[in-house]
Amino acid sequence: MKAGQYFSKEDVRITQVEKPFPKKDEALIKVSSAGICGTDMMIYLGKHPRAEAPLTMGHEFSGVIEAIEDTSEFSVGDHVVVEPTISCGKCPACKAGQTHVCQNLKLIGIDMDGGFAEFVCVPTHRLRKIPKELSLSTASLAEPLAVAVHTVRRSSLKVGENVAILGAGPIGILIGMVAKLNGAKNVFISDISPYRLEIAKQSGLHTIHAGNKDTVDEILSYTEGELIDVVFEVAGIQSTIDQMVKLIKTQGEIVVVSVFKSKPMIDLASMHFNEISLTTTRCYSNDDFITAIDIMTEGKVDVTAVVSHQFPIEEIKKGFSLMKDSDQSLKILIEP
C-alpha cells in the first residue's frame, strides 16, 4: 500500500509498505481523510523529540473499517474517526481518570504509524463511530475540534463575556467558534497572516492584523477601554505573552494553549496585583472528543471553514511544503 513517510528534516516521501493486518482488539482502517497538524510540521522540520524515522505521520484522521478482530462494538463498513491518544493506565493521572495528561502519553501518528497511508491498524478502544451522514473529510477534524472544546471547557468563560484569541491558526479559529457557541459576546482574534484572518472573519470573529496594528490598542478601542474577560494564547511567541497580560481584566483568566519552544518572560507582577488566573491546557479528554463529534454531526459550527486545501496522498510533499506558508494555507487534508 501507499504511505506518506517522514525520513528526515523536510523529507517526506510516498513509499510502498506492507499492508498491515489487525491483531486481537484492533481494526484495519481504510483511511479517508487525514489532516496535517502543527505537530506534524514539527516532525517534518526535524524538531519533534519523540518521532523516529521512518514514520507514517498523521493523528487527525477518519476512515472505514476494512477488517476487525474484535466485533463486540464495531463492524466492517462502520465509519469511524480515530482518537489518537494512548495512555498507560498506570500513572497517577490515569488512575485519577485524567488519561489525557498521562505521564507516558503516546499518540498514533507520532509514537507509532498513523493516518497518512491507505490503511492503518488502530486499537478498537481508540475508535469512535460516526453517523454516515457526517462526511468523512469533515469527521477528520474531530481531533482539532476536540482540542478547542477542551480549551474552552478549561476556561471560566461565561455567557456574554468578551474573548481575545492571540493566533489565528486552525486551533485558534476553532476555539473562537466554540467560544461563540458557548455564549461569548465578542470574540477578537489576531494574527499576522491576512489569509488566515480572512477565514477567521468569514467565521464571524473580529480580526486584528497584528503586523499592521497594535493588537491591544485595537481591541480596547473596539470595547471602549473595557479589558477582556478571557484571553486564549495560541501563537506561542513572546509578543503574544506580553499582549495577553495587557489585555486581561482584573480577576480575568488567561488560558495558554501553545507549547512554547523556549521559556517566555511573563509579567507576573502585573498578574499578581490584578489577581489574574493563569490556566494551561493539553489536548482533550474522551468526553471532549465525543462532544466534538456531536457538534459536527449537529452542524453547530462550520469546522470545514478552516480547511484550505485537500490533496491526494501522492501530493503529500506539496501539502507539507505549502503548510510552511501561513499566507497560503490553514488546515490541509490528505486523502489516501
Short mmCIF file of C-alpha atoms in Angstrom, two decimals:
data_model
loop_
_atom_site.label_atom_id
_atom_site.label_comp_id
_atom_site.label_asym_id
_atom_site.label_seq_id
_atom_site.Cartn_x
_atom_site.Cartn_y
_atom_site.Cartn_z
CA MET A 1 0.00 0.00 0.00
CA LYS A 2 0.99 3.66 -0.30
CA ALA A 3 2.17 5.57 2.77
CA GLY A 4 3.48 9.09 3.24
CA GLN A 5 6.52 8.65 5.47
CA TYR A 6 8.89 11.00 7.26
CA PHE A 7 12.57 10.13 6.82
CA SER A 8 14.50 13.24 7.89
CA LYS A 9 14.17 17.01 8.08
CA GLU A 10 11.84 18.18 5.27
CA ASP A 11 11.99 14.72 3.70
CA VAL A 12 8.53 13.18 3.35
CA ARG A 13 8.07 10.57 0.62
CA ILE A 14 5.46 8.26 -0.81
CA THR A 15 6.62 4.71 -0.19
CA GLN A 16 5.25 1.24 -0.75
CA VAL A 17 4.89 -0.59 2.56
CA GLU A 18 3.25 -3.84 3.56
CA LYS A 19 -0.45 -3.54 4.27
CA PRO A 20 -0.97 -4.17 7.99
CA PHE A 21 -3.12 -6.94 9.41
CA PRO A 22 -5.26 -6.36 12.52
CA LYS A 23 -4.36 -8.24 15.69
CA LYS A 24 -6.73 -9.02 18.53
CA ASP A 25 -8.60 -5.89 19.68
CA GLU A 26 -7.52 -3.99 16.56
CA ALA A 27 -9.28 -2.81 13.42
CA LEU A 28 -7.87 -2.21 9.96
CA ILE A 29 -8.99 1.24 8.82
CA LYS A 30 -9.17 2.30 5.19
CA VAL A 31 -8.19 5.93 5.64
CA SER A 32 -10.44 8.52 4.00
CA SER A 33 -9.01 11.82 5.21
CA ALA A 34 -6.11 12.92 7.42
CA GLY A 35 -5.16 16.43 8.48
CA ILE A 36 -1.69 17.94 8.64
CA CYS A 37 -1.26 19.39 12.13
CA GLY A 38 1.27 21.72 13.72
CA THR A 39 2.77 18.68 15.45
CA ASP A 40 3.22 17.00 12.06
CA MET A 41 5.06 20.14 10.95
CA MET A 42 7.36 19.84 13.98
CA ILE A 43 8.20 16.29 12.90
CA TYR A 44 8.64 17.38 9.27
CA LEU A 45 11.05 20.12 10.36
CA GLY A 46 13.03 17.65 12.49
CA LYS A 47 12.06 19.31 15.78
CA HIS A 48 9.92 16.67 17.49
CA PRO A 49 11.72 14.94 20.38
CA ARG A 50 9.91 11.58 20.12
CA ALA A 51 9.25 10.96 16.42
CA GLU A 52 11.62 8.38 14.93
CA ALA A 53 12.09 7.88 11.19
CA PRO A 54 10.84 6.19 9.15
CA LEU A 55 7.41 7.19 10.44
CA THR A 56 3.97 7.33 8.85
CA MET A 57 2.63 10.51 10.43
CA GLY A 58 -0.98 11.61 10.78
CA HIS A 59 -3.01 11.66 14.02
CA GLU A 60 -6.10 13.50 12.76
CA PHE A 61 -7.93 11.01 10.57
CA SER A 62 -11.15 9.25 9.69
CA GLY A 63 -11.98 6.18 7.66
CA VAL A 64 -13.98 2.99 7.20
CA ILE A 65 -13.38 -0.31 8.99
CA GLU A 66 -11.97 -2.75 6.45
CA ALA A 67 -11.35 -5.69 8.80
CA ILE A 68 -11.69 -6.25 12.52
CA GLU A 69 -10.92 -8.92 15.10
CA ASP A 70 -12.97 -7.56 17.98
CA THR A 71 -16.61 -7.44 16.80
CA SER A 72 -18.31 -6.59 20.10
CA GLU A 73 -18.98 -2.95 19.22
CA PHE A 74 -17.77 -2.31 15.67
CA SER A 75 -18.36 -3.95 12.31
CA VAL A 76 -16.77 -3.95 8.88
CA GLY A 77 -18.09 -0.94 6.97
CA ASP A 78 -18.53 1.31 10.03
CA HIS A 79 -17.47 4.92 9.54
CA VAL A 80 -15.07 5.92 12.30
CA VAL A 81 -12.79 8.67 13.49
CA VAL A 82 -9.67 7.87 15.49
CA GLU A 83 -8.98 9.33 18.92
CA PRO A 84 -5.19 9.04 18.72
CA THR A 85 -4.11 9.32 22.36
CA ILE A 86 -2.73 6.17 24.01
CA SER A 87 -2.44 6.35 27.80
CA CYS A 88 -0.62 3.92 30.08
CA GLY A 89 -3.47 3.35 32.56
CA LYS A 90 -0.98 3.05 35.43
CA CYS A 91 0.36 6.52 36.29
CA PRO A 92 -1.30 8.76 38.92
CA ALA A 93 -3.04 10.87 36.25
CA CYS A 94 -4.55 7.78 34.60
CA LYS A 95 -5.65 6.34 37.95
CA ALA A 96 -7.36 9.66 38.68
CA GLY A 97 -9.27 9.41 35.40
CA GLN A 98 -7.22 12.14 33.69
CA THR A 99 -5.83 9.94 30.93
CA HIS A 100 -5.24 12.89 28.56
CA VAL A 101 -2.42 14.09 30.85
CA CYS A 102 -0.93 10.62 31.26
CA GLN A 103 2.71 10.81 32.28
CA ASN A 104 3.54 8.36 29.48
CA LEU A 105 1.08 9.63 26.87
CA LYS A 106 1.69 8.44 23.30
CA LEU A 107 -0.08 9.29 20.07
CA ILE A 108 -0.88 7.33 16.96
CA GLY A 109 0.99 9.05 14.12
CA ILE A 110 3.80 10.23 16.40
CA ASP A 111 4.89 7.27 18.50
CA MET A 112 3.54 4.69 16.05
CA ASP A 113 2.38 4.74 12.42
CA GLY A 114 -0.64 6.90 11.68
CA GLY A 115 -3.10 8.01 9.06
CA PHE A 116 -1.02 9.25 6.12
CA ALA A 117 -1.47 5.86 4.46
CA GLU A 118 -4.08 3.90 2.60
CA PHE A 119 -4.60 1.62 5.60
CA VAL A 120 -3.67 1.65 9.28
CA CYS A 121 -4.34 -0.66 12.23
CA VAL A 122 -5.84 1.01 15.29
CA PRO A 123 -6.78 -0.37 18.73
CA THR A 124 -10.57 -0.64 18.80
CA HIS A 125 -10.80 1.31 22.07
CA ARG A 126 -9.44 4.37 20.19
CA LEU A 127 -12.20 4.28 17.56
CA ARG A 128 -15.26 6.49 17.67
CA LYS A 129 -18.18 5.55 15.44
CA ILE A 130 -19.69 8.39 13.42
CA PRO A 131 -23.02 8.58 11.56
CA LYS A 132 -22.73 8.01 7.83
CA GLU A 133 -24.44 11.33 7.12
CA LEU A 134 -21.34 13.09 8.51
CA SER A 135 -18.79 13.29 5.72
CA LEU A 136 -15.51 11.53 6.42
CA SER A 137 -13.47 14.60 5.45
CA THR A 138 -15.38 16.71 7.97
CA ALA A 139 -15.02 13.96 10.59
CA SER A 140 -11.23 14.09 10.26
CA LEU A 141 -11.44 17.48 12.00
CA ALA A 142 -12.75 15.89 15.20
CA GLU A 143 -9.30 15.89 16.82
CA PRO A 144 -8.52 19.62 16.45
CA LEU A 145 -12.13 20.48 17.34
CA ALA A 146 -11.76 18.37 20.50
CA VAL A 147 -8.72 20.48 21.40
CA ALA A 148 -10.88 23.61 21.07
CA VAL A 149 -13.71 22.07 23.11
CA HIS A 150 -11.31 21.09 25.89
CA THR A 151 -9.68 24.53 25.84
CA VAL A 152 -12.96 26.40 26.27
CA ARG A 153 -14.11 23.96 28.94
CA ARG A 154 -10.87 24.52 30.85
CA SER A 155 -11.64 28.23 30.89
CA SER A 156 -14.14 30.05 33.11
CA LEU A 157 -15.91 31.63 30.11
CA LYS A 158 -19.45 32.76 30.85
CA VAL A 159 -22.26 33.80 28.52
CA GLY A 160 -21.92 37.43 27.47
CA GLU A 161 -18.19 37.75 28.17
CA ASN A 162 -15.55 39.12 25.79
CA VAL A 163 -12.81 36.83 24.46
CA ALA A 164 -9.48 37.52 22.77
CA ILE A 165 -7.58 34.83 20.86
CA LEU A 166 -3.95 35.52 20.03
CA GLY A 167 -3.13 33.38 17.00
CA ALA A 168 -5.43 32.52 14.05
CA GLY A 169 -4.22 29.05 13.15
CA PRO A 170 -6.77 26.23 12.87
CA ILE A 171 -6.89 25.74 16.66
CA GLY A 172 -7.30 29.46 17.33
CA ILE A 173 -10.17 29.79 14.87
CA LEU A 174 -11.86 26.65 16.21
CA ILE A 175 -11.54 28.00 19.76
CA GLY A 176 -13.28 31.14 18.52
CA MET A 177 -16.13 29.07 17.04
CA VAL A 178 -16.56 27.07 20.26
CA ALA A 179 -16.39 30.23 22.40
CA LYS A 180 -19.20 31.78 20.33
CA LEU A 181 -21.16 28.55 20.62
CA ASN A 182 -20.77 28.84 24.40
CA GLY A 183 -22.17 32.36 24.51
CA ALA A 184 -19.15 34.67 24.19
CA LYS A 185 -20.25 38.22 23.37
CA ASN A 186 -17.35 39.42 21.22
CA VAL A 187 -14.54 37.17 20.02
CA PHE A 188 -11.42 39.01 18.86
CA ILE A 189 -8.63 37.18 17.08
CA SER A 190 -5.21 38.44 15.99
CA ASP A 191 -2.57 37.18 13.58
CA ILE A 192 -0.07 38.46 11.03
CA SER A 193 -1.50 36.40 8.13
CA PRO A 194 -4.15 38.22 6.05
CA TYR A 195 -5.13 34.87 4.56
CA ARG A 196 -5.92 33.32 7.93
CA LEU A 197 -7.56 36.46 9.24
CA GLU A 198 -9.95 36.48 6.27
CA ILE A 199 -11.05 32.94 7.12
CA ALA A 200 -11.49 33.97 10.75
CA LYS A 201 -13.56 36.96 9.66
CA GLN A 202 -15.79 34.76 7.50
CA SER A 203 -16.32 32.61 10.60
CA GLY A 204 -17.78 35.57 12.48
CA LEU A 205 -14.74 36.61 14.50
CA HIS A 206 -13.45 40.19 14.95
CA THR A 207 -9.99 40.23 13.33
CA ILE A 208 -6.88 42.29 14.07
CA HIS A 209 -3.81 42.30 11.83
CA ALA A 210 -1.04 42.16 14.43
CA GLY A 211 1.58 43.16 11.88
CA ASN A 212 -0.11 46.41 10.89
CA LYS A 213 -1.82 47.50 14.10
CA ASP A 214 -1.25 47.30 17.84
CA THR A 215 -3.39 44.34 18.95
CA VAL A 216 -4.06 45.68 22.44
CA ASP A 217 -4.97 49.18 21.24
CA GLU A 218 -7.27 47.84 18.52
CA ILE A 219 -9.21 45.57 20.84
CA LEU A 220 -9.55 48.20 23.58
CA SER A 221 -10.66 50.74 21.00
CA TYR A 222 -13.49 48.42 19.99
CA THR A 223 -14.50 47.72 23.61
CA GLU A 224 -14.16 51.42 24.55
CA GLY A 225 -11.41 50.61 27.03
CA GLU A 226 -13.06 47.59 28.61
CA LEU A 227 -10.50 44.85 29.26
CA ILE A 228 -11.07 41.24 28.21
CA ASP A 229 -12.66 38.53 30.37
CA VAL A 230 -10.82 35.53 28.91
CA VAL A 231 -7.69 35.59 26.73
CA PHE A 232 -6.53 32.48 24.86
CA GLU A 233 -2.83 32.48 23.87
CA VAL A 234 -2.43 30.27 20.78
CA ALA A 235 0.61 31.68 18.98
CA GLY A 236 3.46 30.63 21.26
CA ILE A 237 5.63 33.74 20.89
CA GLN A 238 6.88 36.42 23.28
CA SER A 239 4.77 39.22 21.77
CA THR A 240 1.50 37.39 22.48
CA ILE A 241 2.65 36.63 26.03
CA ASP A 242 3.09 40.39 26.53
CA GLN A 243 -0.28 41.15 24.91
CA MET A 244 -2.24 38.65 26.97
CA VAL A 245 -1.22 40.32 30.25
CA LYS A 246 -2.06 43.81 28.91
CA LEU A 247 -5.47 42.70 27.61
CA ILE A 248 -6.86 40.81 30.59
CA LYS A 249 -9.20 42.44 33.10
CA THR A 250 -8.75 42.39 36.87
CA GLN A 251 -9.50 38.85 38.09
CA GLY A 252 -9.76 37.71 34.48
CA GLU A 253 -8.37 34.48 33.11
CA ILE A 254 -5.58 33.71 30.64
CA VAL A 255 -5.56 30.27 29.01
CA VAL A 256 -2.24 29.24 27.47
CA VAL A 257 -2.79 26.73 24.65
CA SER A 258 0.60 26.97 22.92
CA VAL A 259 3.50 24.62 23.53
CA PHE A 260 6.44 27.01 23.82
CA LYS A 261 9.75 26.01 22.27
CA SER A 262 11.68 28.24 24.69
CA LYS A 263 10.89 29.75 28.09
CA PRO A 264 8.92 33.01 27.72
CA MET A 265 9.17 36.04 30.00
CA ILE A 266 5.87 36.74 31.81
CA ASP A 267 4.96 39.87 33.77
CA LEU A 268 3.90 38.05 36.91
CA ALA A 269 3.92 41.28 38.95
CA SER A 270 1.05 42.72 36.88
CA MET A 271 -0.79 39.41 37.12
CA HIS A 272 -0.23 39.36 40.89
CA PHE A 273 -1.56 42.86 41.52
CA ASN A 274 -4.64 42.25 39.36
CA GLU A 275 -5.33 38.71 40.62
CA ILE A 276 -5.15 37.22 37.13
CA SER A 277 -5.76 33.48 36.82
CA LEU A 278 -3.46 31.51 34.52
CA THR A 279 -4.75 28.22 33.11
CA THR A 280 -2.97 25.77 30.82
CA THR A 281 -4.48 23.13 28.59
CA ARG A 282 -3.29 19.94 26.91
CA CYS A 283 -5.12 18.03 24.16
CA TYR A 284 -8.57 16.69 25.27
CA SER A 285 -10.46 14.12 27.31
CA ASN A 286 -12.58 11.29 25.91
CA ASP A 287 -15.69 13.34 26.66
CA ASP A 288 -14.29 16.35 24.78
CA PHE A 289 -13.69 14.15 21.74
CA ILE A 290 -17.23 12.77 21.81
CA THR A 291 -18.61 16.29 22.21
CA ALA A 292 -16.62 17.41 19.16
CA ILE A 293 -18.23 14.64 17.10
CA ASP A 294 -21.68 15.67 18.35
CA ILE A 295 -21.03 19.33 17.45
CA MET A 296 -20.03 18.38 13.91
CA THR A 297 -22.90 15.93 13.48
CA GLU A 298 -25.43 18.53 14.60
CA GLY A 299 -23.83 21.21 12.40
CA LYS A 300 -23.43 23.65 15.29
CA VAL A 301 -20.23 25.10 13.81
CA ASP A 302 -18.78 25.01 10.29
CA VAL A 303 -15.47 23.31 11.01
CA THR A 304 -14.78 22.95 7.28
CA ALA A 305 -14.10 26.70 7.19
CA VAL A 306 -10.55 26.00 8.41
CA VAL A 307 -9.80 23.61 5.51
CA SER A 308 -7.74 25.44 2.91
CA HIS A 309 -6.62 22.52 0.71
CA GLN A 310 -7.30 18.84 0.06
CA PHE A 311 -4.65 16.73 -1.69
CA PRO A 312 -4.40 13.07 -2.70
CA ILE A 313 -1.69 11.20 -0.82
CA GLU A 314 0.54 11.34 -3.91
CA GLU A 315 0.83 15.12 -3.29
CA ILE A 316 1.72 14.91 0.40
CA LYS A 317 5.09 16.62 -0.21
CA LYS A 318 3.22 19.57 -1.74
CA GLY A 319 0.94 19.68 1.29
CA PHE A 320 3.81 19.87 3.77
CA SER A 321 5.64 22.45 1.69
CA LEU A 322 2.52 24.61 1.48
CA MET A 323 1.91 24.34 5.23
CA LYS A 324 5.14 26.26 5.84
CA ASP A 325 3.47 29.39 4.40
CA SER A 326 0.70 30.72 6.64
CA ASP A 327 -0.25 33.22 3.93
CA GLN A 328 -1.36 30.40 1.67
CA SER A 329 -2.65 27.63 3.94
CA LEU A 330 -4.59 26.79 7.06
CA LYS A 331 -5.71 23.16 7.52
CA ILE A 332 -4.59 20.78 4.76
CA LEU A 333 -6.26 17.40 4.38
CA ILE A 334 -4.53 14.41 2.79
CA GLU A 335 -6.85 11.89 1.17
CA PRO A 336 -5.32 8.44 0.62
#
